[in-house]
Amino acid sequence: MTDVALASGGASIAAATCADERFPPENTLDGGESTFWMTTGLFPQELVVALPREVSISKVRTVTSGVRRLGMEFSTQPTPKGFEKLFDVELPDKGPGGKQVESHKVSRLKARFLKFVIG
């Protein structure tokens, strides 16, 4: 299985609702669990990942900390618009600094863009 949402695989950040130069959105694409994107301001926050091409997705793995709700949407459009909801889940509280590691199996779908909605 290929990690298509990594920078090493050609993915990039199409949009983010906030950015801290010490913890930029691009950190979400490096595959490391010691680097991260830190949201600033009010919720919800959004992160849109551009995949290198339209790809098939069957599983999504996320590693978060301090996130109450996580939603994911996808688009097959050539630009990041026309998103369709994939899932919206409430995440368990792991305490200060605790990692929320989640794996979401999805019906095999095609996507060109992924949008993560953090609340």
mmCIF file of C-alpha atoms in Angstrom:
data_model
loop_
_atom_site.group_PDB
_atom_site.id
_atom_site.type_symbol
_atom_site.label_atom_id
_atom_site.label_comp_id
_atom_site.label_asym_id
_atom_site.label_seq_id
_atom_site.Cartn_x
_atom_site.Cartn_y
_atom_site.Cartn_z
ATOM 1 C CA MET A 1 0.000 0.000 0.000
ATOM 2 C CA THR A 2 1.367 3.407 -1.008
ATOM 3 C CA ASP A 3 1.166 6.524 1.142
ATOM 4 C CA VAL A 4 -0.137 8.886 -1.530
ATOM 5 C CA ALA A 5 -0.637 11.798 0.883
ATOM 6 C CA LEU A 6 3.074 12.277 1.585
ATOM 7 C CA ALA A 7 5.298 14.934 0.023
ATOM 8 C CA SER A 8 7.677 12.155 -1.022
ATOM 9 C CA GLY A 9 4.806 10.727 -3.088
ATOM 10 C CA GLY A 10 4.005 14.064 -4.739
ATOM 11 C CA ALA A 11 1.312 15.417 -2.386
ATOM 12 C CA SER A 12 1.240 19.105 -1.474
ATOM 13 C CA ILE A 13 -0.794 21.517 0.639
ATOM 14 C CA ALA A 14 -3.452 23.234 -1.478
ATOM 15 C CA ALA A 15 -4.886 25.322 1.391
ATOM 16 C CA ALA A 16 -4.782 25.725 5.163
ATOM 17 C CA THR A 17 -6.878 28.039 7.310
ATOM 18 C CA CYS A 18 -3.938 28.858 9.565
ATOM 19 C CA ALA A 19 -0.159 28.631 9.653
ATOM 20 C CA ASP A 20 2.520 28.989 12.317
ATOM 21 C CA GLU A 21 6.010 29.259 10.799
ATOM 22 C CA ARG A 22 7.367 26.943 13.508
ATOM 23 C CA PHE A 23 4.729 24.262 12.773
ATOM 24 C CA PRO A 24 3.649 24.748 9.127
ATOM 25 C CA PRO A 25 0.908 22.761 7.366
ATOM 26 C CA GLU A 26 3.553 21.052 5.197
ATOM 27 C CA ASN A 27 4.641 19.093 8.291
ATOM 28 C CA THR A 28 1.518 16.957 7.841
ATOM 29 C CA LEU A 29 2.998 15.504 4.656
ATOM 30 C CA ASP A 30 6.433 14.384 5.884
ATOM 31 C CA GLY A 31 5.299 11.085 7.425
ATOM 32 C CA GLY A 32 6.946 11.787 10.782
ATOM 33 C CA GLU A 33 5.061 11.700 14.060
ATOM 34 C CA SER A 34 7.499 14.119 15.735
ATOM 35 C CA THR A 35 6.649 16.973 13.334
ATOM 36 C CA PHE A 36 3.185 18.468 13.138
ATOM 37 C CA TRP A 37 0.925 21.292 11.992
ATOM 38 C CA MET A 38 -0.273 23.446 14.871
ATOM 39 C CA THR A 39 -3.603 25.144 14.389
ATOM 40 C CA THR A 40 -4.073 28.697 15.608
ATOM 41 C CA GLY A 41 -7.231 30.639 16.317
ATOM 42 C CA LEU A 42 -10.758 29.354 16.503
ATOM 43 C CA PHE A 43 -12.215 26.091 15.249
ATOM 44 C CA PRO A 44 -12.991 24.590 12.859
ATOM 45 C CA GLN A 45 -9.701 24.627 10.959
ATOM 46 C CA GLU A 46 -9.276 23.118 7.502
ATOM 47 C CA LEU A 47 -6.379 21.547 5.644
ATOM 48 C CA VAL A 48 -6.636 20.644 1.956
ATOM 49 C CA VAL A 49 -4.127 18.163 0.544
ATOM 50 C CA ALA A 50 -3.556 18.000 -3.213
ATOM 51 C CA LEU A 51 -2.702 14.487 -4.315
ATOM 52 C CA PRO A 52 -0.281 14.042 -7.237
ATOM 53 C CA ARG A 53 -3.068 12.660 -9.448
ATOM 54 C CA GLU A 54 -6.489 11.084 -8.988
ATOM 55 C CA VAL A 55 -5.851 8.025 -6.813
ATOM 56 C CA SER A 56 -7.806 5.176 -5.230
ATOM 57 C CA ILE A 57 -8.068 5.343 -1.445
ATOM 58 C CA SER A 58 -9.160 2.509 0.833
ATOM 59 C CA LYS A 59 -7.749 3.585 4.217
ATOM 60 C CA VAL A 60 -6.900 6.858 5.945
ATOM 61 C CA ARG A 61 -4.550 6.957 8.945
ATOM 62 C CA THR A 62 -4.339 10.088 11.085
ATOM 63 C CA VAL A 63 -2.171 11.016 14.056
ATOM 64 C CA THR A 64 -3.497 13.990 16.014
ATOM 65 C CA SER A 65 -3.332 15.476 19.498
ATOM 66 C CA GLY A 66 -6.027 17.460 21.282
ATOM 67 C CA VAL A 67 -8.544 17.142 18.440
ATOM 68 C CA ARG A 68 -12.197 16.747 19.451
ATOM 69 C CA ARG A 69 -13.750 16.196 16.008
ATOM 70 C CA LEU A 70 -12.200 15.197 12.729
ATOM 71 C CA GLY A 71 -14.007 15.350 9.440
ATOM 72 C CA MET A 72 -12.745 14.314 6.049
ATOM 73 C CA GLU A 73 -14.019 15.225 2.613
ATOM 74 C CA PHE A 74 -12.779 14.387 -0.879
ATOM 75 C CA SER A 75 -12.953 15.857 -4.362
ATOM 76 C CA THR A 76 -12.264 14.478 -7.825
ATOM 77 C CA GLN A 77 -12.377 17.936 -9.442
ATOM 78 C CA PRO A 78 -9.227 19.331 -11.136
ATOM 79 C CA THR A 79 -9.244 22.171 -8.567
ATOM 80 C CA PRO A 80 -10.079 21.955 -4.829
ATOM 81 C CA LYS A 81 -13.858 22.381 -4.984
ATOM 82 C CA GLY A 82 -16.969 20.223 -5.020
ATOM 83 C CA PHE A 83 -16.001 18.301 -1.871
ATOM 84 C CA GLU A 84 -18.107 15.369 -0.668
ATOM 85 C CA LYS A 85 -18.205 14.231 2.963
ATOM 86 C CA LEU A 86 -16.404 10.978 3.683
ATOM 87 C CA PHE A 87 -16.632 10.828 7.484
ATOM 88 C CA ASP A 88 -16.967 12.933 10.626
ATOM 89 C CA VAL A 89 -15.900 11.383 13.934
ATOM 90 C CA GLU A 90 -15.465 12.395 17.541
ATOM 91 C CA LEU A 91 -11.988 11.450 18.774
ATOM 92 C CA PRO A 92 -11.182 10.116 22.247
ATOM 93 C CA ASP A 93 -9.441 12.479 24.661
ATOM 94 C CA LYS A 94 -5.916 11.147 25.260
ATOM 95 C CA GLY A 95 -4.953 13.865 27.756
ATOM 96 C CA PRO A 96 -2.361 16.625 27.315
ATOM 97 C CA GLY A 97 0.069 15.701 24.539
ATOM 98 C CA GLY A 98 -1.509 12.260 24.028
ATOM 99 C CA LYS A 99 -1.529 10.948 20.463
ATOM 100 C CA GLN A 100 -4.834 10.082 18.832
ATOM 101 C CA VAL A 101 -3.920 7.448 16.247
ATOM 102 C CA GLU A 102 -6.890 6.573 14.063
ATOM 103 C CA SER A 103 -7.321 4.322 11.047
ATOM 104 C CA HIS A 104 -10.421 4.763 8.914
ATOM 105 C CA LYS A 105 -11.302 2.177 6.275
ATOM 106 C CA VAL A 106 -13.329 3.663 3.469
ATOM 107 C CA SER A 107 -15.084 2.168 0.494
ATOM 108 C CA ARG A 108 -12.528 2.323 -2.263
ATOM 109 C CA LEU A 109 -12.907 5.777 -3.731
ATOM 110 C CA LYS A 110 -11.132 8.027 -6.185
ATOM 111 C CA ALA A 111 -9.854 11.400 -5.001
ATOM 112 C CA ARG A 112 -7.691 14.252 -6.268
ATOM 113 C CA PHE A 113 -8.006 16.406 -3.122
ATOM 114 C CA LEU A 114 -8.581 15.566 0.553
ATOM 115 C CA LYS A 115 -9.967 18.076 3.040
ATOM 116 C CA PHE A 116 -9.511 17.575 6.773
ATOM 117 C CA VAL A 117 -11.831 19.577 9.050
ATOM 118 C CA ILE A 118 -10.563 19.863 12.622
ATOM 119 C CA GLY A 119 -12.905 20.914 15.401
#
